[in-house]
CSV table of C-alpha atoms in Angstrom, one decimal:
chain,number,residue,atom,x,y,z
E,4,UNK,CA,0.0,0.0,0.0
E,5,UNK,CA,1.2,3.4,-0.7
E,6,UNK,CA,1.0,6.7,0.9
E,7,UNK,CA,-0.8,9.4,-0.5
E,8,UNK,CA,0.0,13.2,0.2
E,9,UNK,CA,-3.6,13.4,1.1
E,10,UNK,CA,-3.3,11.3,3.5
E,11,UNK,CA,-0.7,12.6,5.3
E,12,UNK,CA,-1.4,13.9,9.2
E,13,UNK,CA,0.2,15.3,12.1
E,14,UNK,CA,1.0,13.2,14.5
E,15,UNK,CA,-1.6,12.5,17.4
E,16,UNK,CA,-1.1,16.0,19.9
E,17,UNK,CA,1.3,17.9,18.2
E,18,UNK,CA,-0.9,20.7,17.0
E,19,UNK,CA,-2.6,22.6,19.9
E,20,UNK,CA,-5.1,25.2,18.8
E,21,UNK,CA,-4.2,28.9,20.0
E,22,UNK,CA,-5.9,30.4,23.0
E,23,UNK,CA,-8.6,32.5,22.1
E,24,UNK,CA,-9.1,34.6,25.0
E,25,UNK,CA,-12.1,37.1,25.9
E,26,UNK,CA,-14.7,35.7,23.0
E,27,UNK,CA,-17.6,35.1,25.5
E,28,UNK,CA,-18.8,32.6,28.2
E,29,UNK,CA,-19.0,29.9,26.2
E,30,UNK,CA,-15.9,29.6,24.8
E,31,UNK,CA,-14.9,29.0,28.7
E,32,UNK,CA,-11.7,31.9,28.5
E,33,UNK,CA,-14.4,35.0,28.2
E,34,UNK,CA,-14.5,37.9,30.6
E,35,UNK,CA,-11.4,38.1,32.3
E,36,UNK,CA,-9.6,35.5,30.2
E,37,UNK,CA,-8.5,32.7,32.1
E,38,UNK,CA,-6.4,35.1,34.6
E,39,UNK,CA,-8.8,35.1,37.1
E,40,UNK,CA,-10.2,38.2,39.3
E,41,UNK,CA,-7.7,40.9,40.2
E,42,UNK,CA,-4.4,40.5,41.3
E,43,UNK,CA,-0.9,40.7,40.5
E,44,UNK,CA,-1.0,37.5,38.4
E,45,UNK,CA,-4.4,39.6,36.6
E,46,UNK,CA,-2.6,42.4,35.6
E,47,UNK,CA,-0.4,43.4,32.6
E,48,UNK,CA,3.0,42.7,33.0
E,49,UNK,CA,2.3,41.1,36.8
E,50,UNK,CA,3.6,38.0,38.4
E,51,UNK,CA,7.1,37.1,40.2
E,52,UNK,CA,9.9,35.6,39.3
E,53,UNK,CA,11.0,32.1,39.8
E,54,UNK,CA,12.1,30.8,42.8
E,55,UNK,CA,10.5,34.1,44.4
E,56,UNK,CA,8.8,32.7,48.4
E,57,UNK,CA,6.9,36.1,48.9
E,58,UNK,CA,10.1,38.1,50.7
E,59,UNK,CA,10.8,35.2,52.7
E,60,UNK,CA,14.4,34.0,52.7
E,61,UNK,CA,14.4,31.9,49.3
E,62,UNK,CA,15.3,28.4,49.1
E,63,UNK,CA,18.1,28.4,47.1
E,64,UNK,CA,20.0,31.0,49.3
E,65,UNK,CA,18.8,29.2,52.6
E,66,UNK,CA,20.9,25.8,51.5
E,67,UNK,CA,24.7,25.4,51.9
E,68,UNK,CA,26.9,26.6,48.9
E,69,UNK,CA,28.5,23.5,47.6
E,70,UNK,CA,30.7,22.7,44.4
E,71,UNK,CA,34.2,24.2,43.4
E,72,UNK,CA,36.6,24.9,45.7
E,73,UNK,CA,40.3,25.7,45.1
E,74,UNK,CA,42.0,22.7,47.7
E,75,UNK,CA,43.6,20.3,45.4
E,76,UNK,CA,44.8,23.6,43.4
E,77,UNK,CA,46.6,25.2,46.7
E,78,UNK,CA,50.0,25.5,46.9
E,79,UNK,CA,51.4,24.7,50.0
E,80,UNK,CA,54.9,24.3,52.0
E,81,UNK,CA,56.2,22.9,54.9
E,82,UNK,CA,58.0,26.3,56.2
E,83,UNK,CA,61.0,27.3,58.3
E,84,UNK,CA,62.8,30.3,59.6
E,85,UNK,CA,66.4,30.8,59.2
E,86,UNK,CA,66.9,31.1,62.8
E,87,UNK,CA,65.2,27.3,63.1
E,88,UNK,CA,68.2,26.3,61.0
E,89,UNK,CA,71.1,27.7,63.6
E,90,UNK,CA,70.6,23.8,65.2
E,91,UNK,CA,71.9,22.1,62.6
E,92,UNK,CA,75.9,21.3,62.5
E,93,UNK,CA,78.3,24.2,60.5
E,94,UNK,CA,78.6,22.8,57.1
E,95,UNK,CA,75.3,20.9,56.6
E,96,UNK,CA,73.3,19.9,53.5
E,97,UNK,CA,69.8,21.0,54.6
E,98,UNK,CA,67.0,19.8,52.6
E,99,UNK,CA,63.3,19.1,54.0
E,100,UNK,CA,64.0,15.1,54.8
E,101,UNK,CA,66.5,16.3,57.0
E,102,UNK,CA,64.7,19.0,58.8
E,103,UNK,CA,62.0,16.2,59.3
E,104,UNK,CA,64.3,13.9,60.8
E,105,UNK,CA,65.6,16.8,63.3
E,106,UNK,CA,62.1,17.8,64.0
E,107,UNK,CA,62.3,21.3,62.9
E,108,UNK,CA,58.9,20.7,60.3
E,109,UNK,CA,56.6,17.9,61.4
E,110,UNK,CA,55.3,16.7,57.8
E,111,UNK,CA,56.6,17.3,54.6
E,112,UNK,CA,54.0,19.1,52.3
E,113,UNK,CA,53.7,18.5,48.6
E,114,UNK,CA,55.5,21.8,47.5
E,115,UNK,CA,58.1,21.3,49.0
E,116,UNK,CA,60.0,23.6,51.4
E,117,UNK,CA,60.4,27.4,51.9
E,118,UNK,CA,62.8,29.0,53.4
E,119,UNK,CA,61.4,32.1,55.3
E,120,UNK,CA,64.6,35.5,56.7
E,121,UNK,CA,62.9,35.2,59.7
E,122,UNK,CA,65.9,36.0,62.6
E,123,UNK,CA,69.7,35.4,62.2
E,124,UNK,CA,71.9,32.8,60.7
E,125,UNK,CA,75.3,32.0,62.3
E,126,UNK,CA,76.1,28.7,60.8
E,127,UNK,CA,77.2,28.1,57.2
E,128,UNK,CA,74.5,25.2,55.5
E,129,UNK,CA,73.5,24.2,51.9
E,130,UNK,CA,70.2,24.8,51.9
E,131,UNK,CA,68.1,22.9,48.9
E,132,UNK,CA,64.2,24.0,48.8
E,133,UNK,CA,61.2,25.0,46.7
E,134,UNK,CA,61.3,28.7,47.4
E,135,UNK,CA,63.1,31.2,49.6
E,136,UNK,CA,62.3,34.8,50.6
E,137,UNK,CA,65.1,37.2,49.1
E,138,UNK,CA,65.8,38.0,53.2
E,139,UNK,CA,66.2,34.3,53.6
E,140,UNK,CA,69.0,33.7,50.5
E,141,UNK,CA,70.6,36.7,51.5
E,142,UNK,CA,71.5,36.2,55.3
E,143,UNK,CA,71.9,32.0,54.1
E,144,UNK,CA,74.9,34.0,51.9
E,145,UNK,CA,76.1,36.5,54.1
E,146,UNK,CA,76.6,33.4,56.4
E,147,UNK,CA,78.6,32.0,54.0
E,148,UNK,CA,76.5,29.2,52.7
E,149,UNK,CA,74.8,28.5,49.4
E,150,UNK,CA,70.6,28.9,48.6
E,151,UNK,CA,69.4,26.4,46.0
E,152,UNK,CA,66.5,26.1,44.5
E,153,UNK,CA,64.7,23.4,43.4
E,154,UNK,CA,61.4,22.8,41.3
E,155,UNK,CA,58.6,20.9,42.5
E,156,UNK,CA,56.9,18.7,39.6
E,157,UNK,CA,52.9,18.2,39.5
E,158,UNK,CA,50.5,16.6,37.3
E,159,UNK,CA,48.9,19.9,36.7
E,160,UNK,CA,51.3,22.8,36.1
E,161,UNK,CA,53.7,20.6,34.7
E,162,UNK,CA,54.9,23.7,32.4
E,163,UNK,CA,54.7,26.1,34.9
E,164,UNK,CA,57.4,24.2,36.5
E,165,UNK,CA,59.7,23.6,33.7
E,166,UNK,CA,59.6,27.4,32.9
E,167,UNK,CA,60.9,27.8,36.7
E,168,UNK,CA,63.4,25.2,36.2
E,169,UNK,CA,64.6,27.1,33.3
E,170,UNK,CA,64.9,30.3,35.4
E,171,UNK,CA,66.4,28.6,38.6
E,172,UNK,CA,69.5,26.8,36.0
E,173,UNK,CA,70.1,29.8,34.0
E,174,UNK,CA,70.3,31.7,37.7
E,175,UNK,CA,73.2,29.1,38.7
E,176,UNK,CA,74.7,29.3,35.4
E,177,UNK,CA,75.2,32.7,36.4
E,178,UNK,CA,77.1,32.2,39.4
């Protein structure tokens, strides 16, 4: 059997007459039009908008925020002052395993460690870390020891950290 342009429908539902508001009582939308009597909802331009609880504190504001949140992004370091490091023996190769063994920093964090200039520095050390505070590599050198920096490698700023590496081996180069 074939099919003939004639017979051709819409499917079952999927043409809705229009609304034909205010045409008399028997049309069941006369007078006021299916709106109702009075009323913001009644009027021209009227009504609130979604999520509105009549001035009352509205749901969505009234539940915890949840969602993104910056923690596996978050650089952070075990720290030390310099004047922490005055325990150590003249001459030592201070890097954060050691300082954990010594119990200067109780865990070592993922960045690494940075060296804050907080206080004085009598002894000469090799210091290896993440980061230091220009204070900090200066009175490490005026002591008579060396500051070196080293670059901390992570899955996300992978070339972040080869630009850094870059920076800190051109900056020995130098010396």
């Amino acid at each position: 059997m074939s099919m003939k342009i004639g017979q051709i429908s819409p499917a079952q539902g999927s043409n809705i007459k229009a609304k034909r508001l205010g045409r008399g009582i028997g049309s069941g939308l006369g007078k006021t039009s299916g709106k109702g009597h009075k009323g913001q909802w009644a009027r021209s331009g009227g009504g609130v908008r979604i999520g509105f609880q009549g001035g009352q504190m509205p749901l969505h504001r009234r539940i915890p925020k949840s969602g993104f949140d910056n923690i596996p992004f978050k650089k952070v370091y075990s720290v030390v002052n310099i004047s922490d490091l005055n325990q150590l023996d003249d001459g030592s190769v201070v890097d954060v395993a050691l300082l954990k063994s010594v119990g200067i920093i109780s865990k070592i964090e993922p960045w690494g460690l940075k060296v804050l200039g907080n206080g004085e520095l009598t002894k000469k050390l090799t210091v290896t870390a993440a980061k230091f505070t220009k204070t900090a590599e200066t009175a490490i050198q005026k002591a008579g020891g060396v500051a070196n920096t080293i670059v901390v490698e992570h899955w996300y700023n992978s070339a972040e950290s080869r630009k850094k590496e870059r920076k800190a081996q051109a900056k020995l180069d130098k010396k």
